[in-house]
CSV table of C-alpha atoms and ligand atoms in Angstrom, one decimal:
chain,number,residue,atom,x,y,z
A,1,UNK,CA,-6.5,-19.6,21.9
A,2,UNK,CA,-3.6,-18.0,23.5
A,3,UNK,CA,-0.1,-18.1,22.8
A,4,UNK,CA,1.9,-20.7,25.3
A,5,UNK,CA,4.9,-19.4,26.6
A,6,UNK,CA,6.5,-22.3,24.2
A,7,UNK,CA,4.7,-20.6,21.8
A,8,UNK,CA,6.0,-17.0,22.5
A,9,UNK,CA,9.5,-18.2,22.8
A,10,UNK,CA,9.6,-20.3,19.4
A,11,UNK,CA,8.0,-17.2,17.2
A,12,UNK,CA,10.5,-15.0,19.5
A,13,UNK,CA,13.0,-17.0,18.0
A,14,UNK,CA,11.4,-17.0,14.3
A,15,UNK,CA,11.4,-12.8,14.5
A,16,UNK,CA,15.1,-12.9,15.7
A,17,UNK,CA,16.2,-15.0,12.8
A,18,UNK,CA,14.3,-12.3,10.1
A,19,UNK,CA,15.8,-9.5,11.8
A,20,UNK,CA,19.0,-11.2,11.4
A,21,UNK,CA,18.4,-12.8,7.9
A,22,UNK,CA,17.0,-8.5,6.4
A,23,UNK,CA,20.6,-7.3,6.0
A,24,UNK,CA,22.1,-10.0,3.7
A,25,UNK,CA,18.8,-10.5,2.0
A,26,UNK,CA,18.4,-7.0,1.2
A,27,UNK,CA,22.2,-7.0,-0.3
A,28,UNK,CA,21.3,-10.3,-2.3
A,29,UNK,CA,18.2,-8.8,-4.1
A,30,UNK,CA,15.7,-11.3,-2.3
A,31,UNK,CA,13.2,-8.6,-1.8
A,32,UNK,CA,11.0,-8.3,-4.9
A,33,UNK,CA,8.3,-5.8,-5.5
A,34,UNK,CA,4.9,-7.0,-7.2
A,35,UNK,CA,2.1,-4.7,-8.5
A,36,UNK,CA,-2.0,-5.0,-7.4
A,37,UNK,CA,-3.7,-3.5,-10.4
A,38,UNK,CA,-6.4,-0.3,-9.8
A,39,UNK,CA,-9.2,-0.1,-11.9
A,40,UNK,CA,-11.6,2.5,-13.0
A,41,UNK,CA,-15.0,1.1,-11.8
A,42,UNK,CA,-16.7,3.0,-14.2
A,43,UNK,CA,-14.8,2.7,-17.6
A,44,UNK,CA,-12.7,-0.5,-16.2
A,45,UNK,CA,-9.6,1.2,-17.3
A,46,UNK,CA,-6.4,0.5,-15.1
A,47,UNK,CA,-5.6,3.4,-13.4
A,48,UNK,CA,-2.2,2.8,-11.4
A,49,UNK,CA,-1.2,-0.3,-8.6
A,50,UNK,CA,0.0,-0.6,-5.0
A,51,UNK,CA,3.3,-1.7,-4.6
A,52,UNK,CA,3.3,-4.5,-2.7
A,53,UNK,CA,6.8,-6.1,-1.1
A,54,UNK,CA,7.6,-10.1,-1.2
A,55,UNK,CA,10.7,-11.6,0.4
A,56,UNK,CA,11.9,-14.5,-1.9
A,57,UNK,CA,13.5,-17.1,0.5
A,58,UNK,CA,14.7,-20.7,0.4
A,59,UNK,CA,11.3,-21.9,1.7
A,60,UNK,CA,9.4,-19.7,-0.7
A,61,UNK,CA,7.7,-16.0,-0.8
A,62,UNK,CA,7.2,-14.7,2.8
A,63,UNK,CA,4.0,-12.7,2.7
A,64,UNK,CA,4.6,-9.0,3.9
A,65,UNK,CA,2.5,-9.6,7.0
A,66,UNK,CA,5.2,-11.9,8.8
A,67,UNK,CA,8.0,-9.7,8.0
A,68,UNK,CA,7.1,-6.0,8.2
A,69,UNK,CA,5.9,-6.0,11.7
A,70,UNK,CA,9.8,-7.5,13.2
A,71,UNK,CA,11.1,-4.9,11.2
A,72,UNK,CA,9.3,-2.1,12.3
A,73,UNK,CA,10.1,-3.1,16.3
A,74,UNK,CA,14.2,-3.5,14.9
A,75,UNK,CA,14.0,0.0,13.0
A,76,UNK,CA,14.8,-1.9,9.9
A,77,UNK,CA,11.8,-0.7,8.2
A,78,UNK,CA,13.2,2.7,6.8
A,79,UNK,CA,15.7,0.4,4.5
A,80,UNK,CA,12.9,-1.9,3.1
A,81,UNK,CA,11.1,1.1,2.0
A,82,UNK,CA,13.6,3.1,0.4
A,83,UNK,CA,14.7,0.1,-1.6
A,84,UNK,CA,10.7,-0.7,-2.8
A,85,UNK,CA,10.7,2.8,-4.1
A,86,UNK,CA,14.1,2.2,-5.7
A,87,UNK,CA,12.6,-0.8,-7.2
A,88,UNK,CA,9.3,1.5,-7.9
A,89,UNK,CA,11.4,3.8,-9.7
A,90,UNK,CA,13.1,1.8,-11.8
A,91,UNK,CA,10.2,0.1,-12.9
A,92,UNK,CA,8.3,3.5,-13.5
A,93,UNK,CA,11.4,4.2,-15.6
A,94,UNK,CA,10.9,1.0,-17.7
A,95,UNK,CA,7.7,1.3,-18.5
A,96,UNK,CA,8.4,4.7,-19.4
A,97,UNK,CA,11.1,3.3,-21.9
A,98,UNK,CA,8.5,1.1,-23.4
A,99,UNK,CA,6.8,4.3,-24.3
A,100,UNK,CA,3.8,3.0,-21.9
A,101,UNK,CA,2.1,5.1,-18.7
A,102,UNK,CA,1.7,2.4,-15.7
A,103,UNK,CA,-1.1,5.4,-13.9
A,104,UNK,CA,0.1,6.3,-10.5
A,105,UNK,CA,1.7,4.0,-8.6
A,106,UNK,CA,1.4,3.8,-4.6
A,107,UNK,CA,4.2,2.8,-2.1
A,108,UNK,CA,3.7,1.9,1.4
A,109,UNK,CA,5.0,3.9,4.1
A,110,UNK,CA,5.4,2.7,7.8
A,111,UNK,CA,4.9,5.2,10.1
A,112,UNK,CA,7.7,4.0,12.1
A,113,UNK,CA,9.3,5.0,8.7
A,114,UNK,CA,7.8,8.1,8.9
A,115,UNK,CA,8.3,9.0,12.6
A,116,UNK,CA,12.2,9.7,11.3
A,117,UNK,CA,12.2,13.7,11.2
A,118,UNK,CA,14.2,13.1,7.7
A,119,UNK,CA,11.6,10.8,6.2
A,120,UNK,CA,9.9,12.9,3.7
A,121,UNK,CA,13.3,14.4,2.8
A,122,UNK,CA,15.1,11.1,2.0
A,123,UNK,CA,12.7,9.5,0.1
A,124,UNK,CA,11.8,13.0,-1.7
A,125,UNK,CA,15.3,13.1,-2.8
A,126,UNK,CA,15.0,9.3,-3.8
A,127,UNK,CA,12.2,9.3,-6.0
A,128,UNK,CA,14.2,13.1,-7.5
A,129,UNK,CA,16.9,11.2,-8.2
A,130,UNK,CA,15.4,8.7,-10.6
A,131,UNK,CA,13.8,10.9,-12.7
A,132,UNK,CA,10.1,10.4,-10.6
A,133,UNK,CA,7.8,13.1,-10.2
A,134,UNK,CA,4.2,13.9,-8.2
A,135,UNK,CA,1.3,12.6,-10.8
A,136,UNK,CA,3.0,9.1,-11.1
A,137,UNK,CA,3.7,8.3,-7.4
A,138,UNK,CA,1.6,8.4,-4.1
A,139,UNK,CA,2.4,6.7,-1.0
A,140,UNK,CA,0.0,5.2,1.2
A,141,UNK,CA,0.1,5.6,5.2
A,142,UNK,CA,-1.7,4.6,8.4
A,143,UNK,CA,-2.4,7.0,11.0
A,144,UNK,CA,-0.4,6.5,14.1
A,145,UNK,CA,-2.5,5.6,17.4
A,146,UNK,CA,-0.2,7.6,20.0
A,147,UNK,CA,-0.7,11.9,19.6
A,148,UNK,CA,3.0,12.2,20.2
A,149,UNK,CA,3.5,10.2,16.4
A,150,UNK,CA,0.4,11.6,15.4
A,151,UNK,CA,2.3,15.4,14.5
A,152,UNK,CA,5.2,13.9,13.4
A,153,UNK,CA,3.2,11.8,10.8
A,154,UNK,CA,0.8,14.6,9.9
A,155,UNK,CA,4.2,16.8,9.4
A,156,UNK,CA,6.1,14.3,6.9
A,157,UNK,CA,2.9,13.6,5.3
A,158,UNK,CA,2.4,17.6,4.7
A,159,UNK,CA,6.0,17.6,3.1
A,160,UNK,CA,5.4,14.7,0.8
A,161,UNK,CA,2.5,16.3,-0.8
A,162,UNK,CA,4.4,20.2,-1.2
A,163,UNK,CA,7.2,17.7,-3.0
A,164,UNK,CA,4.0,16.8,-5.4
A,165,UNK,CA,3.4,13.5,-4.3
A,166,UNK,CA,0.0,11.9,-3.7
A,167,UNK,CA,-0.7,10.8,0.5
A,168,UNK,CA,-3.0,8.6,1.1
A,169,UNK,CA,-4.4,7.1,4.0
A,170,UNK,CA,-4.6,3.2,3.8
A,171,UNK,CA,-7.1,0.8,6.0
A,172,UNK,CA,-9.5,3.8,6.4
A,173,UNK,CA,-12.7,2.5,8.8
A,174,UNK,CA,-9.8,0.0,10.6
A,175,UNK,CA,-7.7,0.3,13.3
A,176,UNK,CA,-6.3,3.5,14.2
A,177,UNK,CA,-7.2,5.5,10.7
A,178,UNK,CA,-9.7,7.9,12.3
A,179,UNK,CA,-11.6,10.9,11.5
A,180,UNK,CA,-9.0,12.9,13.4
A,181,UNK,CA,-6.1,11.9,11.3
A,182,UNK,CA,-8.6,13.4,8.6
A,183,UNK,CA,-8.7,16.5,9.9
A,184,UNK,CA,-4.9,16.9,10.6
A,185,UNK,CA,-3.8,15.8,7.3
A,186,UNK,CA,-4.9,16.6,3.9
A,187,UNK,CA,-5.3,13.5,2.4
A,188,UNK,CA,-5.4,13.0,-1.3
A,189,UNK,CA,-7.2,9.5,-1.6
A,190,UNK,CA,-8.9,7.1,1.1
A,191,UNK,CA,-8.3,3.5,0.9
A,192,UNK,CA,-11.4,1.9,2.4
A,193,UNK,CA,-10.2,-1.2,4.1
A,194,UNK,CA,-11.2,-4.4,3.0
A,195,UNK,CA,-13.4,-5.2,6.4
A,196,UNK,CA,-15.7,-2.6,5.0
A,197,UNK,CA,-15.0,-3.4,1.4
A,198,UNK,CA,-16.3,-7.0,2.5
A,199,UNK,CA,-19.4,-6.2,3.1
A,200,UNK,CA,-20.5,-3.8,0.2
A,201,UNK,CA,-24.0,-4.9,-1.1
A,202,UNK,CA,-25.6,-5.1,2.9
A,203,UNK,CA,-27.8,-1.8,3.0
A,204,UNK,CA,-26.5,-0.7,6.4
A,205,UNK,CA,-23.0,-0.7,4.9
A,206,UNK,CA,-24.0,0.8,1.5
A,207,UNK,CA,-25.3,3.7,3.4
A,208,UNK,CA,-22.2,4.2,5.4
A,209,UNK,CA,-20.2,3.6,1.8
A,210,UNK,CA,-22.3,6.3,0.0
A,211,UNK,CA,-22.0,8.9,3.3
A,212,UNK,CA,-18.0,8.3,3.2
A,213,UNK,CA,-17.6,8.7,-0.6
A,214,UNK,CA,-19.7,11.8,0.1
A,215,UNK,CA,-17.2,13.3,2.7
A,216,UNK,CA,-14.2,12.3,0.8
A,217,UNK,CA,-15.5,14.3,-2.3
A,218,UNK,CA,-16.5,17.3,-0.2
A,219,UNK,CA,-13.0,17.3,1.6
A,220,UNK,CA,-11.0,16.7,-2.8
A,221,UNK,CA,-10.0,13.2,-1.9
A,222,UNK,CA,-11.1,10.3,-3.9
A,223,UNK,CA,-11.7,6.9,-3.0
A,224,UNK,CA,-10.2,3.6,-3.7
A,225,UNK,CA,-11.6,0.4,-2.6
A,226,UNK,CA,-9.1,-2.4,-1.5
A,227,UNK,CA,-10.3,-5.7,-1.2
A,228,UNK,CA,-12.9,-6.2,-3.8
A,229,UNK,CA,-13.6,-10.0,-4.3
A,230,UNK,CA,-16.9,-10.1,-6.2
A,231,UNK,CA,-18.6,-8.7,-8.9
A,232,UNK,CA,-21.6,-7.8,-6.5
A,233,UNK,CA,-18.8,-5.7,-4.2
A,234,UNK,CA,-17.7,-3.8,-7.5
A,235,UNK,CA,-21.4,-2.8,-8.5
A,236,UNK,CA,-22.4,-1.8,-4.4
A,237,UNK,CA,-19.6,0.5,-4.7
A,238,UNK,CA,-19.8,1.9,-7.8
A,239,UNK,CA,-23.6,2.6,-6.6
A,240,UNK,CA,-22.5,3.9,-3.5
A,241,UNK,CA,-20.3,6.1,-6.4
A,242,UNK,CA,-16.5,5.1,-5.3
A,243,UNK,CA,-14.6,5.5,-8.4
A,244,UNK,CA,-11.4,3.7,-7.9
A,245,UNK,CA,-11.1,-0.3,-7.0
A,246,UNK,CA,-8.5,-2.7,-6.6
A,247,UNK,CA,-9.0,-7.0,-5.2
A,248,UNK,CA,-8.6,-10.2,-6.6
A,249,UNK,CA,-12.5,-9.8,-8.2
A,250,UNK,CA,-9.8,-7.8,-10.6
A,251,UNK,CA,-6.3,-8.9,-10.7
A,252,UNK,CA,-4.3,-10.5,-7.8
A,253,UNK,CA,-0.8,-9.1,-7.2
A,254,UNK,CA,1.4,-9.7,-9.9
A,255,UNK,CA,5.3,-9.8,-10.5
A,256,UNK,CA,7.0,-6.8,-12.4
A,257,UNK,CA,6.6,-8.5,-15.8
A,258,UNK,CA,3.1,-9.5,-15.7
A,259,UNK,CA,2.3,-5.7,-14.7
A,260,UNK,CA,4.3,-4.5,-17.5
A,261,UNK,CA,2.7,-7.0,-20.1
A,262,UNK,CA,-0.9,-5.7,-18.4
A,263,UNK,CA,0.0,-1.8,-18.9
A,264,UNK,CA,0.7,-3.1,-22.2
A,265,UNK,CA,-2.5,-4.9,-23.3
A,266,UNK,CA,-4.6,-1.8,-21.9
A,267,UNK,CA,-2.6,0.6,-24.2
A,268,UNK,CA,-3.8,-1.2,-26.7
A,269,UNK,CA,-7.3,-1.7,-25.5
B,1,LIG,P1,-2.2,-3.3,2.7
B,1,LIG,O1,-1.5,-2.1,2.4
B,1,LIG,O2,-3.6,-3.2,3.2
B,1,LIG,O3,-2.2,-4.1,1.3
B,1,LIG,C1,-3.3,-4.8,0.8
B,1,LIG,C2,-3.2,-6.3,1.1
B,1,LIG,O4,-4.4,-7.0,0.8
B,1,LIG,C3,-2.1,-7.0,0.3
B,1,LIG,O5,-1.6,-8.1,1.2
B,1,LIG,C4,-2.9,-7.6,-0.8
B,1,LIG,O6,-2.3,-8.7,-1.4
B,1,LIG,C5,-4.2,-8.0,-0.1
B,1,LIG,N1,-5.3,-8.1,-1.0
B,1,LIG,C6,-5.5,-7.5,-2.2
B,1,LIG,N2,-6.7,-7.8,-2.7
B,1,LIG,C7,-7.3,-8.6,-1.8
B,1,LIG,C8,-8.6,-9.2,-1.8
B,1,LIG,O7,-9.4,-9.1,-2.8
B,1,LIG,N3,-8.9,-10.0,-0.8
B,1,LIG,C9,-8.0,-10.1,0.3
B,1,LIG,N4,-8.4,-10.9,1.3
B,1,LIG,N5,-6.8,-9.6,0.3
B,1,LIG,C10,-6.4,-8.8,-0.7
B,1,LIG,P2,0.0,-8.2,1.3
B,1,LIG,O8,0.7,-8.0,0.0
B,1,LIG,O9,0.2,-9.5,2.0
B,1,LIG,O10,0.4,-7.0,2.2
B,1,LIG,C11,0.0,-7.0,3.6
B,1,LIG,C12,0.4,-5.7,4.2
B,1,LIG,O11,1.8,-5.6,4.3
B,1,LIG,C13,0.0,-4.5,3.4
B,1,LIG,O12,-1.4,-4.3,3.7
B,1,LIG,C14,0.9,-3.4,4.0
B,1,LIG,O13,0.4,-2.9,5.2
B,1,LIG,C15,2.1,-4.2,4.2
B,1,LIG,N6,3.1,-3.9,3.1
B,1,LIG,C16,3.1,-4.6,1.9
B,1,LIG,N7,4.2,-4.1,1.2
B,1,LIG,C17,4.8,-3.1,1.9
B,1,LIG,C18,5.9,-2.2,1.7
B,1,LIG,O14,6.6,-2.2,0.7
B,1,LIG,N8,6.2,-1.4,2.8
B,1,LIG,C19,5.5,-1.4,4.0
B,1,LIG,N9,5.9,-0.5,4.9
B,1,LIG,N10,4.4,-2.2,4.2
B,1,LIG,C20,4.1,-3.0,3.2
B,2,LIG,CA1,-1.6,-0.3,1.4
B,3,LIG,CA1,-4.8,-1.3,3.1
């Protein structure tokens, strides 16, 4: 049903309060990073985990879906993903410490972020600075809908990957993540979106899983599946030969230490 203009004025109101609330919360340490576990559907061995941001407040963890789309419209954005890399970083670091390998791990990256002209530079110079390099970070990006945004994106993306990073583009067969954006930017991984993810196992859509893992391996990308729920998602796609899955079928998204205690246990596997 739609919105009532009660209704427009109240979540209005709700967005101008976050915007308001990012600053102090980001100063008090209230955004928190948790890790979503990737597996190897063919050894089951944990290959790496999307970064994935919470906002701890009084009334409990805001999911990422309320937040991230007021900060993008305020410009905001930019400062919530340079402080999940930070946090990224840092935990990379750790695990490192603990004479442990955590796989790669991927940050998200809004293209409002990424429409900056100094994006790829700052966050480069970030991940530099605490000791990160290429093979154990990727970051994971939508393609823009307007052309304009569209070269800008393909441009940062281009210099994230000569720094050594992994790009990758997230929701692919959703939304705006098209073909085109394929051909403009050389992508290191797809992330099949969990629409198509959630119907693995239906032949029509086994087909169309098999045909895309195909064109991902013919253009060097592989493919990671987001979204995987059931056992009988995990065997369609390992039939239809994608490699890499992530989903609560696996492991939901966990806090720092539960990741950590996870890279731990598979060392010792
Ligand atoms: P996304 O990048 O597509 O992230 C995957 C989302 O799917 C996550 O929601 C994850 O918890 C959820 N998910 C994972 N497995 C399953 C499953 O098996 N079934 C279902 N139904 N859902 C699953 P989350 O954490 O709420 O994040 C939502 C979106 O917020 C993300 O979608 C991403 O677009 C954005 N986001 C999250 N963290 C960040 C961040 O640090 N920076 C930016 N710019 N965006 C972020
Ligand atoms: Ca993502
Ligand atoms: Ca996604």
């Amino acid at each position: 049903m739609a919105e009532g203009l009660w209704g427009r004025m109240r979540r209005c109101g709700q967005d101008r309060a976050l915007a308001l609330a990012f600053g102090g919360a980001l100063a008090a340490g209230r955004f928190q990073v948790w890790y979503q576990p990737k597996f190897d559907l063919d050894t089951g061995g944990l290959r790496g985990a999307e970064a994935l941001v919470r906002w701890q407040r009084a009334e409990g963890l805001v999911p990422p879906d309320r937040f991230i789309p007021v900060l993008e419209r305020t410009g905001q954005i930019a400062a919530l993903d340079a402080e999940v890399l930070r946090q990224v970083c840092r935990d990379i670091g750790e695990i490192r410490r603990r004479q442990l390998a955590p796989g790669c791990i991927s940050v998200n990256l809004s293209r409002r972020h990424l429409a900056r002209p100094d994006a790829a530079k700052r966050i480069g110079a970030l991940a530099a600075g605490a000791g990160v390099g290429g093979g154990e970070l990727a970051f994971e990006i939508t393609e823009s809908a307007a052309e304009s945004d569209a070269d800008r994106l393909a441009e940062q993306a281009c210099r994230l990957r000569a720094m050594g990073f992994g790009v990758e583009m997230d929701d692919f067969g959703a939304g705006s993540s098209t073909l085109g954006s394929l051909a403009r930017i050389p992508f290191d991984a797809l992330k099949l979106d969990r629409s198509l993810v959630g119907r693995a196992g239906q032949p029509r859509m086994d087909e169309i899983l098999a045909c895309t893992v195909e064109m991902a391996r013919r253009l060097g990308m592989e493919v990671v599946a987001e979204g995987v729920e059931t056992a009988a998602h995990a065997q369609a796609l390992r039939r239809a030969g994608c490699r890499l899955a992530q989903g609560y079928y696996f492991s939901r998204p966990l806090p720092r230490e539960e990741f950590f205690a996870l890279v731990q246990r598979e060392a010792t596997r």
